XYZ file of C-alpha atoms in Angstrom:
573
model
C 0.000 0.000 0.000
C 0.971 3.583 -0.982
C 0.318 6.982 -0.940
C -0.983 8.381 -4.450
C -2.001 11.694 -3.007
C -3.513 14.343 -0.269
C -5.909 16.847 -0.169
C -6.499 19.387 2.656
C -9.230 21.913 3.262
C -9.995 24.647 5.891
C -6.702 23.356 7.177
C -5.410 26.424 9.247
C -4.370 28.953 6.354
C -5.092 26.720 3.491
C -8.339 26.800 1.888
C -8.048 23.887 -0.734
C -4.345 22.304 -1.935
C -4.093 18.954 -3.010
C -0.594 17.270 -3.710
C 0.376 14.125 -5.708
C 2.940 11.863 -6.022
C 3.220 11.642 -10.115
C 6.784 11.077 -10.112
C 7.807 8.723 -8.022
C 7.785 8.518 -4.009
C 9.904 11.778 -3.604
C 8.277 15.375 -3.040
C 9.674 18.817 -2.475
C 7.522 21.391 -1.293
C 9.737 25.070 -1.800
C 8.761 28.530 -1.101
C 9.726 31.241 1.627
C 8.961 31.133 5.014
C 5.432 31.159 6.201
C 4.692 30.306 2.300
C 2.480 27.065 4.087
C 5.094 24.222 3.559
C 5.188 23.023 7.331
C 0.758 23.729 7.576
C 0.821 20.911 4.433
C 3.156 18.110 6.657
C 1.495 19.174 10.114
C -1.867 18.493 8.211
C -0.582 15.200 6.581
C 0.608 14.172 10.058
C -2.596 14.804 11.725
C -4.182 12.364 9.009
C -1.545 9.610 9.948
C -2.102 9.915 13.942
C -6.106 9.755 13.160
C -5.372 6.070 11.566
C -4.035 5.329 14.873
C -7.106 7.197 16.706
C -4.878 9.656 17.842
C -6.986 12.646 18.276
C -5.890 16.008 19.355
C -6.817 17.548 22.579
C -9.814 19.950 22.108
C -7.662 22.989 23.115
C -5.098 21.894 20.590
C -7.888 21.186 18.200
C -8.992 25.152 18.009
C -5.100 25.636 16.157
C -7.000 24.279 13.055
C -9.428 26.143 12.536
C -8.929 28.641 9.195
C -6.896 32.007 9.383
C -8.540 35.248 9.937
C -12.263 33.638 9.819
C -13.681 33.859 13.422
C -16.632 32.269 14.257
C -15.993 30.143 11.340
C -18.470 27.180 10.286
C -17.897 24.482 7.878
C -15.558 21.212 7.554
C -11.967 20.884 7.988
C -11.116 18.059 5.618
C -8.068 15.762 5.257
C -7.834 13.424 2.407
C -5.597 11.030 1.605
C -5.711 8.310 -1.539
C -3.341 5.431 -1.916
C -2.576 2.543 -4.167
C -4.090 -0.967 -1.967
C -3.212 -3.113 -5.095
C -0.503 -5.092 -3.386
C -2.912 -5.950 -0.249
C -6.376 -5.856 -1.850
C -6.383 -10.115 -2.366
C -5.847 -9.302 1.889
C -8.968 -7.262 2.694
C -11.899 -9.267 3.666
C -14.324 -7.088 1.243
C -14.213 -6.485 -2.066
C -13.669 -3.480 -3.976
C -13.718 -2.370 -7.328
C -10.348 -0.462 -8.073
C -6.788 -0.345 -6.801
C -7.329 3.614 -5.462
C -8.737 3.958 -1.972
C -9.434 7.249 -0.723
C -9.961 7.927 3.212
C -11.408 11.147 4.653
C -11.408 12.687 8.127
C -13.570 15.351 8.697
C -13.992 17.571 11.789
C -17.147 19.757 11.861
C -17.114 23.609 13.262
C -19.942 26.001 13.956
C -19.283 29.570 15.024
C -16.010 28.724 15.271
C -16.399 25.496 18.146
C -16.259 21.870 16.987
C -19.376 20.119 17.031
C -17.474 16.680 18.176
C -14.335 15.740 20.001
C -13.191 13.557 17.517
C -12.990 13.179 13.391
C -15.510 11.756 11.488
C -14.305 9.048 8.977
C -15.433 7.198 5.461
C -13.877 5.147 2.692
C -14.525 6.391 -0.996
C -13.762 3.534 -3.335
C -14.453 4.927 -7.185
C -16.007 8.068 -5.673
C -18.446 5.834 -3.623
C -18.343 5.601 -0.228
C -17.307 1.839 1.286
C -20.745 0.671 3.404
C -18.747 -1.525 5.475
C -18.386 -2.708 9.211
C -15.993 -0.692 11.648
C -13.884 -3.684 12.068
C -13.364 -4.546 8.268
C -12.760 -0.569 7.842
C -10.146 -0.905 10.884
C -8.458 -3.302 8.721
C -7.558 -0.697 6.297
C -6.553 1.527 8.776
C -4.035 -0.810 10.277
C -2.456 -1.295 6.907
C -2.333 2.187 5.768
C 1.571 2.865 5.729
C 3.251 5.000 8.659
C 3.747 8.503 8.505
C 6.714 9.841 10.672
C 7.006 13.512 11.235
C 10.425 15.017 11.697
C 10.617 18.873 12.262
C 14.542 18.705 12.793
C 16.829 15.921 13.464
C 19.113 17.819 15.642
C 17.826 15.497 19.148
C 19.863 15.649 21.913
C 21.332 12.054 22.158
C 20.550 10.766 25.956
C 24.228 9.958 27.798
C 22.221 6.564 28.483
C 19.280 4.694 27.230
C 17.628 2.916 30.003
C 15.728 -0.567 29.576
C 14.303 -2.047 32.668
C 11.669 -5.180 32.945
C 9.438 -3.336 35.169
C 9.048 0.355 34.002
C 10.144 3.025 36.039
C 9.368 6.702 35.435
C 13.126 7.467 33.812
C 12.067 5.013 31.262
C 9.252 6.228 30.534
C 10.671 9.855 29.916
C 10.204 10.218 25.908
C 13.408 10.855 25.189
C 14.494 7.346 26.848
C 11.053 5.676 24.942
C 12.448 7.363 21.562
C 15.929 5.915 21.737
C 14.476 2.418 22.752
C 12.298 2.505 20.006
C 15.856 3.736 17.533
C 17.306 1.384 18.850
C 14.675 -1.519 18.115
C 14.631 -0.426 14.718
C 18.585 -0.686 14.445
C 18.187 -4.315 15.648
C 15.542 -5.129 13.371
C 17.872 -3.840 10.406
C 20.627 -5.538 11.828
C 18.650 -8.807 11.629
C 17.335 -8.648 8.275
C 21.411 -7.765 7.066
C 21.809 -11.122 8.680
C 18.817 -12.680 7.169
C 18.228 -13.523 10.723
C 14.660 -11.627 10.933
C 12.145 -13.931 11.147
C 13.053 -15.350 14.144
C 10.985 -13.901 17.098
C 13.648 -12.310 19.243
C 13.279 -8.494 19.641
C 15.711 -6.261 21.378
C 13.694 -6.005 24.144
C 13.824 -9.828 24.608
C 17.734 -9.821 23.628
C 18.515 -7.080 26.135
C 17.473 -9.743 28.890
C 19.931 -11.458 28.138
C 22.467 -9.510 30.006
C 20.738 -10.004 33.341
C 21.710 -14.193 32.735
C 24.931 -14.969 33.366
C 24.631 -17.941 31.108
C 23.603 -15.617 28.025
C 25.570 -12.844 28.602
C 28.651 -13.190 26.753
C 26.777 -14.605 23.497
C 24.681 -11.275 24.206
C 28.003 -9.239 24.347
C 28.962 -11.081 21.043
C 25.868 -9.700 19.244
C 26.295 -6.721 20.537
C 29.731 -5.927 19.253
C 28.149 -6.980 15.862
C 25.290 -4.631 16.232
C 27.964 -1.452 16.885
C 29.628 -2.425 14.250
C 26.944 -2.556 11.895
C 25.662 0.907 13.161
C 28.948 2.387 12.807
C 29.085 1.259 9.502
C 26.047 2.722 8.407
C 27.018 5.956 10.102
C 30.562 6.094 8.738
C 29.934 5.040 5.019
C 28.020 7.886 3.995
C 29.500 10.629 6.542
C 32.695 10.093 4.666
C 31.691 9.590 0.960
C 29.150 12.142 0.934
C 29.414 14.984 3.838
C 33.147 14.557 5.182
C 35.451 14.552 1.375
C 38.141 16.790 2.509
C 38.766 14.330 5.799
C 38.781 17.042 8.062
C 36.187 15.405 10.953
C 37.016 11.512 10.082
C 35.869 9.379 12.947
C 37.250 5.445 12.917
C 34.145 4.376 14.626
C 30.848 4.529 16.427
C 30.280 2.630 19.436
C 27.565 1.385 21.266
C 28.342 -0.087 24.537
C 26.199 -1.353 27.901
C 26.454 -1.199 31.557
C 24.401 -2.857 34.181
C 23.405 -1.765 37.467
C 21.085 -4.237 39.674
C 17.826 -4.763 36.825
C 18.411 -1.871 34.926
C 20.636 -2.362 31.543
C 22.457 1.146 30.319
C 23.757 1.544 26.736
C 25.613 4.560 25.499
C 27.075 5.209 22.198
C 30.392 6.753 21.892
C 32.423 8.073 18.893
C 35.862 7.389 18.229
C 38.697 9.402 16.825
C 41.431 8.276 14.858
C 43.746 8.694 17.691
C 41.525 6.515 19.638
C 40.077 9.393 21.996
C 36.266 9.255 22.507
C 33.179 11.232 22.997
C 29.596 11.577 23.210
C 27.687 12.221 19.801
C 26.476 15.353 21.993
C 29.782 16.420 22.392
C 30.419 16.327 18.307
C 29.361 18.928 16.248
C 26.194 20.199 15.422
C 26.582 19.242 11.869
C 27.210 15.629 13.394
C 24.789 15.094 15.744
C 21.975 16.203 12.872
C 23.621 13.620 10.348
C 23.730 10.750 13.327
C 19.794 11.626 14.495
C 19.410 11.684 10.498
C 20.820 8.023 9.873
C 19.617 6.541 13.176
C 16.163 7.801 12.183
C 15.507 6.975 8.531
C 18.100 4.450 7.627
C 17.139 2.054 10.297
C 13.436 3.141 10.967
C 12.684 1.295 7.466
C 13.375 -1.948 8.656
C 10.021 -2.040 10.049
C 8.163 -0.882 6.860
C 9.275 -0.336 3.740
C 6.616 1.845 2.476
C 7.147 4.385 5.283
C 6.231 7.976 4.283
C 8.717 10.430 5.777
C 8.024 13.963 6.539
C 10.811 16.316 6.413
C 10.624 19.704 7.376
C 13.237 22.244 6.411
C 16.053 19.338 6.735
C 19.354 20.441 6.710
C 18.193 24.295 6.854
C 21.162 24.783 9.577
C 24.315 22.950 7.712
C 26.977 24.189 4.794
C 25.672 24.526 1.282
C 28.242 21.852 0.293
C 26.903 19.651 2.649
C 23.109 20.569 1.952
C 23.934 19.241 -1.311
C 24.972 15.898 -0.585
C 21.923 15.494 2.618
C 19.871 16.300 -0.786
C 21.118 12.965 -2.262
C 20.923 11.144 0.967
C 17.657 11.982 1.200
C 16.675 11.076 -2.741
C 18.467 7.736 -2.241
C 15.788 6.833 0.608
C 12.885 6.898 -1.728
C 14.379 4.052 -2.968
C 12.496 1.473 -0.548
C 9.540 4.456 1.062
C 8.246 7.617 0.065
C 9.207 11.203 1.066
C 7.962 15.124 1.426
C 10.202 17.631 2.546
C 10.095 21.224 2.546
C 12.806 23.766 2.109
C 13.957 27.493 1.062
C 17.278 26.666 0.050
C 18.236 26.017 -3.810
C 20.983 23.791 -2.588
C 18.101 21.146 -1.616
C 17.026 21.230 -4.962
C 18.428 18.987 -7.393
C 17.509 20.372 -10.760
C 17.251 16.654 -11.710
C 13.947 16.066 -9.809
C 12.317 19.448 -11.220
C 9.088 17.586 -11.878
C 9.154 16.122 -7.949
C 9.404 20.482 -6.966
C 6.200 21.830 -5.938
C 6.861 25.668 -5.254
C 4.289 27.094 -2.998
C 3.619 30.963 -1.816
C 0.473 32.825 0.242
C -1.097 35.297 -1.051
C -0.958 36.990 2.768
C 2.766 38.055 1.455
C 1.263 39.893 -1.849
C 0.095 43.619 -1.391
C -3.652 44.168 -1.311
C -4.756 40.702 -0.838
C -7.867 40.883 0.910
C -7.674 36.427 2.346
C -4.865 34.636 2.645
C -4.212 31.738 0.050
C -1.837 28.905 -0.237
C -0.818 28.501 -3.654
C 0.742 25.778 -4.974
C 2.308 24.597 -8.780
C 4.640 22.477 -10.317
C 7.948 24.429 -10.325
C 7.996 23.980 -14.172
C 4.853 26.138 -14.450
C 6.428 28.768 -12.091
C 9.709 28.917 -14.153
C 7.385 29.866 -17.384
C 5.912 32.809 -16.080
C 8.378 34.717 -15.543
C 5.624 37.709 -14.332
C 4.614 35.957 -11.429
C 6.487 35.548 -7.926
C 9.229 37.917 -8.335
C 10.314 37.050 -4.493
C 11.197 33.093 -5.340
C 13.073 34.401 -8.373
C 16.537 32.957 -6.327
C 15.222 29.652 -6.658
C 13.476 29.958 -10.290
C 16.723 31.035 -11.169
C 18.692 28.349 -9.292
C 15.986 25.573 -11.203
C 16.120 27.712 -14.720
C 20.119 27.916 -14.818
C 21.455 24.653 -13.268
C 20.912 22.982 -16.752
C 23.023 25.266 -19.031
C 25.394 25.793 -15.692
C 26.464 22.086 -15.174
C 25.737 20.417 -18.637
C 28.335 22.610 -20.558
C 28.763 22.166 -24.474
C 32.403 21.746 -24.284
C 35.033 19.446 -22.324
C 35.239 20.855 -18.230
C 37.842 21.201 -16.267
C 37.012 21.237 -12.453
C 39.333 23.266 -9.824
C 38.964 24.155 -6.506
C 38.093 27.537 -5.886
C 38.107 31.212 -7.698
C 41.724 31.895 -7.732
C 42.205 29.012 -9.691
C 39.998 30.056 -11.843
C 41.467 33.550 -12.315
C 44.983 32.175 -12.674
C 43.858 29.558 -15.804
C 42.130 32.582 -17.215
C 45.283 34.107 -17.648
C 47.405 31.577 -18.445
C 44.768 31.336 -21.686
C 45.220 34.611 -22.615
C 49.520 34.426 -21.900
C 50.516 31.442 -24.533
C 46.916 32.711 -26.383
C 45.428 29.073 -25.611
C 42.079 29.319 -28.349
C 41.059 25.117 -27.896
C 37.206 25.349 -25.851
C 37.144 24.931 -22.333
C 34.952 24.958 -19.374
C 36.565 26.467 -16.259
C 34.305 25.301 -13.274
C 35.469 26.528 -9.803
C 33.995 24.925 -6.552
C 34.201 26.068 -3.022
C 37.290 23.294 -2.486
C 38.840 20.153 -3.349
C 36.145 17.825 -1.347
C 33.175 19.587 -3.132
C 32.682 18.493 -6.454
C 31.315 14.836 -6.400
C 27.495 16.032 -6.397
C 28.710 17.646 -10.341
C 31.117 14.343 -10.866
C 27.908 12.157 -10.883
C 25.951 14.439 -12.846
C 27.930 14.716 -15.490
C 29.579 11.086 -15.608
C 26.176 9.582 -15.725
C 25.432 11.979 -19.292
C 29.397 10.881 -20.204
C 30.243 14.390 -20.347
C 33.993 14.959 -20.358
C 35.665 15.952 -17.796
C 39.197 16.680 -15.932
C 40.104 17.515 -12.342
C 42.947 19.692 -11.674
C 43.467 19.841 -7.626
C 46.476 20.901 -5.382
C 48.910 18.686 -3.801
C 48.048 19.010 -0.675
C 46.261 16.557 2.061
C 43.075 18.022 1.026
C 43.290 17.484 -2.627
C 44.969 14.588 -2.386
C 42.371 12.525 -0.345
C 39.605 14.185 -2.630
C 41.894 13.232 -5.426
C 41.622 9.312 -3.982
C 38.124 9.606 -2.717
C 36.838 10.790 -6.258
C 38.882 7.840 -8.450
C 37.334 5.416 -6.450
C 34.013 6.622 -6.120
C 33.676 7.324 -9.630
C 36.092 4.868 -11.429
C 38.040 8.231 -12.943
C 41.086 6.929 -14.728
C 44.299 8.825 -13.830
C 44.483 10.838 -17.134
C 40.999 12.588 -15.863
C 41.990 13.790 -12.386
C 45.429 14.861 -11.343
C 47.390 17.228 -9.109
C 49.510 19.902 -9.648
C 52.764 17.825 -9.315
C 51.727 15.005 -11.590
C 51.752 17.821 -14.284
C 55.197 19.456 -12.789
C 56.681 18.034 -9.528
C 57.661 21.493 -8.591
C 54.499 23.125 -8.655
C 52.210 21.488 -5.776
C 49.892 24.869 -5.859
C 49.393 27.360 -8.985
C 50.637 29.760 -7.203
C 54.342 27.507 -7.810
C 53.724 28.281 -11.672
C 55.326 31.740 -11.217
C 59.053 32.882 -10.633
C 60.285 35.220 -8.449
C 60.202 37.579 -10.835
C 57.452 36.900 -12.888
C 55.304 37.650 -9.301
C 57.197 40.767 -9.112
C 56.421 41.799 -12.828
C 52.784 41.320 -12.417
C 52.531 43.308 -8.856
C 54.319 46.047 -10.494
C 51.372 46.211 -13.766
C 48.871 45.575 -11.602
C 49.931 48.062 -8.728
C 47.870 50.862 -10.180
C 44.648 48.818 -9.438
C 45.214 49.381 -6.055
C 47.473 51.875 -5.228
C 45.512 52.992 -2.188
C 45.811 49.535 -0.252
C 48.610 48.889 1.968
C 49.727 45.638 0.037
C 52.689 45.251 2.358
C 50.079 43.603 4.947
C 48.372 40.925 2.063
C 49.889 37.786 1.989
C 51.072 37.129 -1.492
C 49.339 34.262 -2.179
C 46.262 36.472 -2.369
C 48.211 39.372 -3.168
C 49.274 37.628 -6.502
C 45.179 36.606 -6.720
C 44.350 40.585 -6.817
C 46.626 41.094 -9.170
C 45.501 38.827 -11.606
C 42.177 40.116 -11.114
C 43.026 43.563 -11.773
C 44.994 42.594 -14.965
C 42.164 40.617 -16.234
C 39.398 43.630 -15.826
C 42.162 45.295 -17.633
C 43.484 43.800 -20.856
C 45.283 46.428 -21.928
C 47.529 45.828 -18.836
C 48.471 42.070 -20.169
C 50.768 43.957 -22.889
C 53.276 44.828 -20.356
C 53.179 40.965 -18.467
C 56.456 39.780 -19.667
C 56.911 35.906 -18.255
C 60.072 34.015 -18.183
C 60.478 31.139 -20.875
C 60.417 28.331 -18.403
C 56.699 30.069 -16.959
C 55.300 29.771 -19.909
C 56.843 26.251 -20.633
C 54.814 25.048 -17.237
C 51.694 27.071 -17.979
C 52.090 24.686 -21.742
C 52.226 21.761 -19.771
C 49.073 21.938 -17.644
C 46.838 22.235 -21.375
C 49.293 19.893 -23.095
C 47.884 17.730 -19.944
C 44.298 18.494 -21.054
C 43.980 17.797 -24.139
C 45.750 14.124 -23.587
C 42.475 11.671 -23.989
């Protein structure tokens, strides 16, 4: 069973939206803030806890009612359809298609609701389903789960507690959330083993460690459940959010303690240098990506067709690393389905344009007499260009990405702006005419998110990096991940062994021939106090916004035989 779409009415500020998954089990709701992207998960949440008959309280109930209508009457609606094909030979009825639709209502007069809790029906082919409550609670209990996550930064408890006879401390929901994490970890960690059918759950394996006789086989398992964790943790923190190796970790830990009936475990991560700490004492950029992994990756285990509710994921994190969370996050609507929201256009991948839904309200256009949620494909958006001039950052970021990072000719990648302006004038020095693509990043462990792109549409490319630990572990990291031969991705001192930087390119004097040209550009700074590695970078600058400059640049023989090199290097297929 999944979900083919939702409609919402007289939801808080939305009058009528309705969204659809039409491509795929991924959506991406956009827009600024208070545009009505967290309103649309909050009321999709609310559906999934009424499957469960879990109501709101009526004073929480009154935060439904519409927007700037008091003493409001009519029916807040919440609609959800999904596909039942692959459990309708299950159901103990018949019905006539694969689409079931189910509908809770509340209904409000003068602004009070008329009943404490949600009316319900089943539309089957736009007629209702005249069936018992329990064959109707059948449905229900196979509709799939719907977690809400608002952030994933959680505070990781020091200890989670497990006890056979309940005490308060373990009923604290931050203790019931981790033993519920950690359930779901188990459960994954079974089914890696094939070992899932068997009845034991963790609750029944933590038990274990209060026998003497089953506690070291339970310590046994247990080393094999870190492990597994860790690797799950590690794999992707590396590969994806951690290129340029500067917050490695060699492992995640969990370990246990017992005191009388009461069974602790903690997890700990490990440096390199073997020192250890609490995820909470990690950074925040950490302890999001842990509560991320611990929360998705393992919470699947129990159902595969597990809708996820993001909201505003990753809004806190580096643009580099939003980026790759935005792949993580595609690569777990592989086995469920997921809506998140966001503002940023590094959460959108330009590739899932028809998964973007941009939304805005009408409250945030001048002379508006109602708020309005609107809603539309972000392909519609993009082709009127009169409407919405306040998302025009991420129009632009959806219109541009194809042109920006499917060039026409062959690409060279490097890591950062100087670069850029340096190659730029070592064109216009030997008067280098072949096409090229200069495409700077932010760094040497940023680029893998373009790699992929443009591998997968065999789009030529070459990776020029400096020999330093940085590039060299992207340089590593990138050959493996993407099977890039060594003629495609290279340091500085593969091309020259003297040169590690570009910044070696240049003799003394050639760096004193260009600060002299350039000097003019910036006679009033106090260049005595730049270091000359960006000192050199200005210059270069200022002789490039000046052309007429480059006739007095006068570089030595053996410059220009190095600057040769690097495009002899290029063009070598």
């Amino acid at each position: 069973m999944k979900y083919k779409s939702f409609k919402i009415t007289n939801y808080k500020g939305i009058e009528e939206l309705e969204i659809s998954f039409t491509e795929g089990n991924l959506l991406i709701l956009s827009g600024l803030n208070e545009s009505g992207k967290t309103t649309v998960l909050d009321a999709i949440n609310n559906w999934g806890l009424m499957t469960k008959k879990q109501y709101l309280e009526n004073g929480k109930k009154n935060a439904l009612l519409p927007k700037y209508k008091p003493l409001w009457t009519g029916i807040i609606r919440i609609s959800a359809v999904l596909d039942i094909k692959s459990c309708k030979a299950d159901l103990s009825f018949e019905l006539k298609s694969d689409e079931l639709e189910i509908i809770f209502e509340y209904s409000v007069e003068n602004g009070q609701f008329t009943t404490n809790e949600p009316s319900c029906r089943f539309q089957n082919k736009g007629k209702v389903v005249d069936k018992d409550e329990n064959s109707l609670q059948q449905i229900l209990e196979k509709t799939p789960d719907i977690l809400y996550y608002d952030d994933f930064c959680y505070d990781v408890p020091k200890e989670i507690k497990f006890e056979l006879a309940a005490t308060d401390s373990m009923n604290e929901p931050i203790n019931k959330m981790w033993q519920s994490i950690l359930s779901d970890a188990f459960l994954s960690f079974k089914k890696a083993k094939q070992e899932h059918k068997t009845e034991v759950t963790f609750e029944s394996f933590v038990k274990n460690f209060l026998e003497e006789d089953k506690k070291e086989n339970a310590s046994n398992t247990l080393s094999q459940l870190s492990t597994y964790i860790s690797n799950q943790i590690r794999e992707p923190w590396n590969k994806k959010i951690n290129l340029a190796k500067k917050s490695s970790f060699k492992e995640v830990r969990l370990e246990y303690s017992k005191q009388d009936h009461i069974i602790y475990f903690k997890f700990k991560v490990i440096s390199e240098n073997g020192s250890n700490f609490a995820v909470n004492e990690r950074s925040k950029g950490f302890k999001w990506f842990f509560s991320f992994i611990m929360l998705t990756t393992f919470r699947m285990s129990r159902n595969s067709n597990t809708l996820f509710l993001l909201d505003e994921p990753a809004s806190n994190l580096h643009a580099s690393v939003q980026e790759e969370i935005t792949q993580l996050i595609i690569e777990l609507t592989n086995e469920c389905q997921v809506i998140y929201t966001t503002h940023s256009p590094y959460m959108l991948d330009p590739l899932y344009i028809k998964n973007i839904l941009l939304m805005i309200n009408e409250e945030q256009d001048e002379g508006a007499e109602y708020p309005k949620i609107l809603i539309d494909k972000a392909q519609k958006f993009i082709s009127q260009s009169n409407r919405d001039l306040h998302m025009r950052p991420i129009l632009d970021f959806l219109y541009f990405s194809y042109p920006r990072i499917v060039p026409d000719n062959d690409s060279l990648f490097i890591e950062g702006y100087g670069d850029y302006l340096h190659l730029e004038f070592f064109k216009l020095v030997i008067n280098y005419k072949e096409p090229l693509n200069l495409v700077p990043f932010t760094g040497a462990g940023t680029m893998a998110r373009q790699i992929n792109y443009l591998k997968t549409r065999s789009c030529k490319i070459k990776i020029l990096l400096d020999d330093d630990k940085n590039g060299r572990d992207a340089k590593q990291n990138y050959k493996n991940e993407f099977c890039l031969e060594e003629k495609d991705i290279f340091l500085h001192s593969d091309i020259n062994e003297e040169c590690k930087l570009i910044e070696d390119i240049y003799s003394e004097k050639d760096k004193q021939n260009i600060f002299r040209v350039a000097q003019n550009g910036y006679a009033n700074q106090k260049t005595q106090e730049q270091n000359e590695k960006n000192k050199l970078k200005i210059s270069i600058s200022k002789i490039l916004q000046n052309l007429e400059k480059l006739k007095e640049i006068k570089l030595e023989e053996e410059t220009k035989s190095k600057i040769n090199e690097i495009f002899k290097k290029l063009q070598n297929n």
